[in-house]
Coordinates of N, CA and C in Angstrom, one line a residue:
X1 N 89.4 101.9 148.1 CA 89.6 100.7 147.3 C 91.1 100.3 147.3
X2 N 92.0 101.2 147.1 CA 93.4 100.9 146.8 C 94.3 102.0 147.3
X3 N 95.3 101.7 148.0 CA 96.2 102.7 148.5 C 97.6 102.5 148.0
X4 N 97.9 101.4 147.3 CA 99.3 101.2 146.8 C 99.2 100.8 145.3
X5 N 100.3 100.6 144.7 CA 100.3 100.3 143.2 C 99.9 98.8 143.0
X6 N 100.0 98.0 144.0 CA 99.5 96.6 143.9 C 98.3 96.3 144.8
X7 N 97.4 95.6 144.3 CA 96.2 95.2 145.0 C 96.5 94.0 145.8
X8 N 95.5 93.7 146.7 CA 95.5 92.5 147.5 C 95.3 91.3 146.5
X9 N 96.3 90.4 146.5 CA 96.2 89.3 145.6 C 95.1 88.3 145.9
X10 N 94.5 88.4 147.1 CA 93.4 87.6 147.4 C 92.1 88.0 146.8
X11 N 92.1 89.2 146.2 CA 90.9 89.7 145.5 C 90.9 89.1 144.1
X12 N 89.8 88.6 143.6 CA 89.7 88.0 142.3 C 89.7 89.1 141.2
X13 N 89.9 88.6 140.0 CA 89.9 89.6 138.9 C 88.5 90.2 138.8
X14 N 87.4 89.4 139.0 CA 86.1 89.9 138.9 C 85.8 91.0 140.0
X15 N 86.3 90.7 141.2 CA 86.1 91.7 142.3 C 86.9 93.0 142.0
X16 N 88.0 92.9 141.4 CA 88.8 94.1 141.0 C 88.0 94.9 140.0
X17 N 87.5 94.2 138.9 CA 86.7 94.9 137.9 C 85.4 95.5 138.5
X18 N 84.7 94.8 139.3 CA 83.4 95.3 139.8 C 83.7 96.4 140.8
X19 N 84.9 96.4 141.5 CA 85.3 97.5 142.3 C 85.5 98.8 141.5
X20 N 86.0 98.6 140.3 CA 86.2 99.7 139.4 C 84.9 100.3 139.0
X21 N 83.9 99.5 138.6 CA 82.6 100.0 138.3 C 82.0 100.8 139.5
X22 N 82.2 100.3 140.7 CA 81.7 100.9 141.9 C 82.3 102.3 142.0
X23 N 83.7 102.3 141.9 CA 84.4 103.6 142.1 C 84.0 104.6 141.0
X24 N 83.9 104.1 139.8 CA 83.5 105.0 138.7 C 82.1 105.6 138.9
X25 N 81.2 104.7 139.3 CA 79.8 105.1 139.5 C 79.7 106.1 140.7
X26 N 80.6 106.0 141.6 CA 80.5 106.9 142.8 C 81.3 108.2 142.5
X27 N 81.9 108.3 141.3 CA 82.7 109.4 140.9 C 84.1 109.5 141.6
X28 N 84.5 108.3 142.1 CA 85.8 108.3 142.9 C 86.9 107.9 141.8
X29 N 87.3 108.9 141.1 CA 88.3 108.7 140.0 C 89.6 108.3 140.6
X30 N 90.0 108.8 141.8 CA 91.3 108.4 142.3 C 91.3 106.9 142.6
X31 N 90.3 106.4 143.2 CA 90.3 104.9 143.4 C 90.2 104.2 142.1
X32 N 89.4 104.7 141.2 CA 89.3 104.0 139.8 C 90.7 104.0 139.1
X33 N 91.4 105.1 139.2 CA 92.7 105.2 138.5 C 93.7 104.3 139.1
X34 N 93.6 104.0 140.4 CA 94.6 103.1 141.0 C 94.4 101.6 140.6
X35 N 93.3 101.3 139.9 CA 93.1 99.9 139.5 C 93.9 99.7 138.2
X36 N 94.4 100.7 137.5 CA 95.0 100.6 136.2 C 96.5 100.4 136.4
X37 N 97.1 99.4 135.7 CA 98.5 99.3 135.7 C 99.0 100.5 134.9
X38 N 100.2 101.0 135.2 CA 100.7 102.2 134.5 C 100.8 102.0 133.0
X39 N 100.9 100.8 132.5 CA 101.0 100.6 131.0 C 99.7 99.9 130.5
X40 N 98.6 100.0 131.2 CA 97.4 99.4 130.8 C 97.0 99.9 129.4
X41 N 96.6 99.0 128.5 CA 96.2 99.4 127.2 C 94.6 99.4 127.2
X42 N 94.0 100.5 126.8 CA 92.6 100.6 126.7 C 92.3 100.9 125.2
X43 N 91.4 100.0 124.7 CA 91.0 100.2 123.3 C 89.5 100.4 123.2
X44 N 89.1 101.5 122.7 CA 87.7 101.8 122.5 C 87.4 101.7 121.0
X45 N 86.5 100.7 120.7 CA 86.2 100.4 119.2 C 85.5 101.6 118.6
X46 N 85.4 101.5 117.3 CA 84.6 102.4 116.5 C 85.4 103.5 115.9
X47 N 84.6 104.4 115.2 CA 85.3 105.6 114.6 C 84.4 106.8 115.0
X48 N 84.6 107.2 116.2 CA 84.0 108.5 116.7 C 85.0 109.2 117.6
X49 N 84.7 110.3 118.1 CA 85.6 111.2 118.8 C 86.3 110.6 120.1
X50 N 85.7 109.5 120.7 CA 86.2 108.9 121.8 C 86.9 107.6 121.5
X51 N 86.9 107.1 120.3 CA 87.5 105.9 119.9 C 89.0 106.0 119.9
X52 N 89.6 104.9 120.1 CA 91.1 104.9 120.0 C 91.8 104.0 120.9
X53 N 93.1 104.0 120.9 CA 93.9 103.2 121.8 C 94.6 104.1 122.8
X54 N 94.5 103.8 124.0 CA 95.1 104.7 125.1 C 96.0 103.8 125.9
X55 N 97.2 104.3 126.3 CA 98.1 103.6 127.1 C 98.2 104.3 128.4
X56 N 97.8 103.7 129.5 CA 97.9 104.3 130.8 C 96.6 105.0 131.2
X57 N 96.3 105.1 132.4 CA 95.1 105.8 132.9 C 95.0 107.2 132.5
X58 N 96.1 108.0 132.6 CA 96.0 109.4 132.3 C 95.6 109.7 130.8
X59 N 96.2 108.9 129.9 CA 95.8 109.0 128.5 C 94.3 108.7 128.3
X60 N 93.9 107.6 128.9 CA 92.5 107.2 128.8 C 91.6 108.2 129.4
X61 N 91.9 108.8 130.6 CA 91.1 109.8 131.2 C 91.0 111.0 130.3
X62 N 92.2 111.5 129.8 CA 92.2 112.7 129.0 C 91.5 112.6 127.7
X63 N 91.7 111.4 127.0 CA 91.1 111.2 125.7 C 89.7 110.7 125.7
X64 N 89.2 110.2 126.8 CA 87.9 109.5 126.8 C 87.1 109.9 128.0
X65 N 87.5 109.4 129.2 CA 86.6 109.6 130.4 C 86.2 111.0 130.7
X66 N 87.2 112.0 130.6 CA 86.9 113.4 130.9 C 85.9 114.0 130.0
X67 N 85.6 113.3 128.9 CA 84.7 113.9 127.9 C 83.4 113.2 127.9
X68 N 83.2 112.2 128.7 CA 81.9 111.4 128.6 C 80.7 112.2 128.9
X69 N 80.7 113.0 130.0 CA 79.6 113.8 130.3 C 79.1 114.8 129.2
X70 N 80.1 115.4 128.5 CA 79.8 116.3 127.4 C 79.4 115.5 126.2
X71 N 80.1 114.4 125.9 CA 79.8 113.6 124.7 C 78.4 112.9 124.8
X72 N 78.1 112.4 126.0 CA 76.8 111.7 126.2 C 76.1 112.2 127.5
X73 N 75.5 113.3 127.4 CA 74.8 113.8 128.6 C 73.8 112.8 129.1
X74 N 73.8 112.5 130.4 CA 72.8 111.6 130.9 C 73.0 110.2 130.6
X75 N 74.2 109.8 130.1 CA 74.5 108.4 129.8 C 74.5 107.6 131.0
X76 N 73.9 106.4 130.9 CA 73.9 105.4 132.0 C 74.3 104.1 131.6
X77 N 74.9 103.3 132.5 CA 75.3 101.9 132.3 C 74.8 101.0 133.3
X78 N 74.2 99.9 132.9 CA 73.7 98.9 133.9 C 74.4 97.6 133.5
X79 N 75.0 96.9 134.5 CA 75.6 95.6 134.3 C 74.5 94.6 134.2
X80 N 74.5 93.8 133.2 CA 73.5 92.7 133.0 C 74.1 91.4 133.3
X81 N 75.4 91.1 133.1 CA 76.0 89.8 133.3 C 77.5 90.0 133.4
X82 N 78.1 89.1 134.2 CA 79.6 89.1 134.3 C 80.1 87.7 134.1
X83 N 81.1 87.5 133.3 CA 81.7 86.2 133.1 C 83.2 86.3 133.3
X84 N 83.8 85.5 134.1 CA 85.2 85.7 134.4 C 85.9 84.4 134.7
X85 N 87.2 84.5 134.7 CA 88.1 83.4 135.1 C 89.2 84.1 136.0
X86 N 90.3 83.5 136.1 CA 91.4 84.0 136.9 C 91.9 85.3 136.5
X87 N 91.9 85.6 135.2 CA 92.5 86.8 134.7 C 91.6 87.6 133.7
X88 N 90.6 87.0 133.1 CA 89.8 87.7 132.2 C 88.4 87.9 132.8
X89 N 87.9 89.2 132.6 CA 86.5 89.5 133.0 C 85.8 90.1 131.9
X90 N 84.6 89.6 131.6 CA 83.8 90.1 130.5 C 82.5 90.6 131.1
X91 N 82.2 91.9 130.9 CA 81.0 92.5 131.5 C 80.0 92.9 130.3
X92 N 78.8 92.4 130.4 CA 77.8 92.7 129.5 C 77.0 93.9 130.0
X93 N 76.8 94.9 129.3 CA 76.1 96.1 129.8 C 75.0 96.6 128.9
X94 N 74.0 97.3 129.5 CA 73.0 98.0 128.8 C 73.4 99.5 129.0
X95 N 73.6 100.2 127.9 CA 74.0 101.5 127.9 C 72.9 102.4 127.4
X96 N 72.6 103.5 128.1 CA 71.5 104.4 127.7 C 72.1 105.7 127.3
X97 N 71.8 106.1 126.1 CA 72.3 107.4 125.6 C 71.0 108.2 125.3
X98 N 70.7 109.2 126.1 CA 69.5 110.0 126.0 C 68.3 109.1 125.6
X99 N 67.9 109.1 124.3 CA 66.7 108.3 123.9 C 67.0 107.0 123.3
X100 N 68.3 106.5 123.4 CA 68.7 105.3 122.8 C 69.2 104.3 123.8
X101 N 69.0 103.0 123.6 CA 69.5 102.0 124.4 C 70.4 101.1 123.5
X102 N 71.6 100.7 124.0 CA 72.5 99.9 123.3 C 73.1 98.8 124.2
X103 N 73.7 97.8 123.7 CA 74.4 96.8 124.4 C 75.9 97.1 124.2
X104 N 76.7 96.8 125.2 CA 78.1 96.9 125.1 C 78.7 95.7 125.9
X105 N 80.0 95.4 125.5 CA 80.7 94.4 126.2 C 82.1 95.0 126.5
X106 N 82.5 94.9 127.8 CA 83.8 95.3 128.3 C 84.6 94.1 128.6
X107 N 85.7 94.0 128.1 CA 86.6 92.9 128.4 C 87.9 93.4 129.1
X108 N 88.2 92.9 130.2 CA 89.3 93.3 131.0 C 90.3 92.1 131.2
X109 N 91.6 92.4 131.2 CA 92.6 91.4 131.6 C 93.2 92.0 132.9
X110 N 93.2 91.2 133.9 CA 93.7 91.6 135.2 C 94.9 90.7 135.6
X111 N 96.0 91.4 136.0 CA 97.2 90.7 136.5 C 97.7 91.4 137.8
X112 N 98.0 90.5 138.8 CA 98.4 91.1 140.1 C 97.5 92.1 140.6
X113 N 96.2 91.9 140.4 CA 95.2 92.8 140.9 C 95.0 94.1 140.2
X114 N 95.7 94.3 139.1 CA 95.6 95.6 138.3 C 95.1 95.3 136.9
X115 N 94.4 96.3 136.3 CA 93.9 96.2 135.0 C 95.1 96.4 134.0
X116 N 95.3 95.3 133.2 CA 96.4 95.4 132.2 C 95.8 95.7 130.8
X117 N 94.6 95.3 130.5 CA 93.9 95.6 129.3 C 92.4 95.9 129.6
X118 N 91.9 96.8 128.8 CA 90.5 97.1 128.9 C 90.0 97.4 127.5
X119 N 89.2 96.5 127.0 CA 88.7 96.6 125.6 C 87.2 96.9 125.6
X120 N 86.8 98.0 125.0 CA 85.4 98.4 125.0 C 84.8 98.1 123.6
X121 N 83.9 97.2 123.6 CA 83.2 96.7 122.4 C 81.7 97.2 122.6
X122 N 81.4 98.3 121.9 CA 80.1 98.9 122.1 C 79.4 99.0 120.7
X123 N 78.2 99.4 120.6 CA 77.5 99.6 119.4 C 78.1 101.0 118.9
X124 N 79.2 100.9 118.2 CA 79.9 102.1 117.8 C 79.1 103.0 116.8
X125 N 78.3 102.4 116.1 CA 77.4 103.2 115.2 C 76.5 104.0 116.0
X126 N 75.8 103.4 117.0 CA 74.9 104.2 117.8 C 75.7 105.2 118.6
X127 N 76.8 104.8 119.2 CA 77.7 105.7 119.9 C 78.0 107.0 119.1
X128 N 78.4 106.7 117.8 CA 78.8 107.8 116.9 C 77.6 108.7 116.7
X129 N 76.4 108.1 116.5 CA 75.2 108.9 116.3 C 74.8 109.7 117.5
X130 N 75.0 109.2 118.7 CA 74.6 109.8 119.9 C 75.5 110.9 120.5
X131 N 76.8 110.8 120.0 CA 77.8 111.7 120.6 C 77.5 113.2 120.4
X132 N 77.8 114.0 121.4 CA 77.5 115.4 121.3 C 78.8 116.3 121.1
X133 N 79.9 115.7 120.8 CA 81.1 116.5 120.6 C 81.7 116.2 119.2

């Protein structure tokens, strides 16, 4: 997906974000990480073990992503709808936690082909109840 710190500026914000979902879904964390600006701010709503504000991919990976499989065994995400403009991309998701189904909204801000902000708005109550850590 990406070999340098800057992406091809001909790629739309939506294509950047969807490329990130593809990389994440394939387990290609190296390609996924390269989509994040070094100072990208990630905010995960709620009050559970994975909630919080992370700056940079490494902090997000360490505090959240690396724990997802343990926290939510068998979790799945399906994109239902994407709404975007030149810089903002909003992804509506169906999230499956073992026996529960929830809806989530991911809001991204993209600049120069990199993710500057990633805001996770999920059903934090359900996420807190489903979490295994």
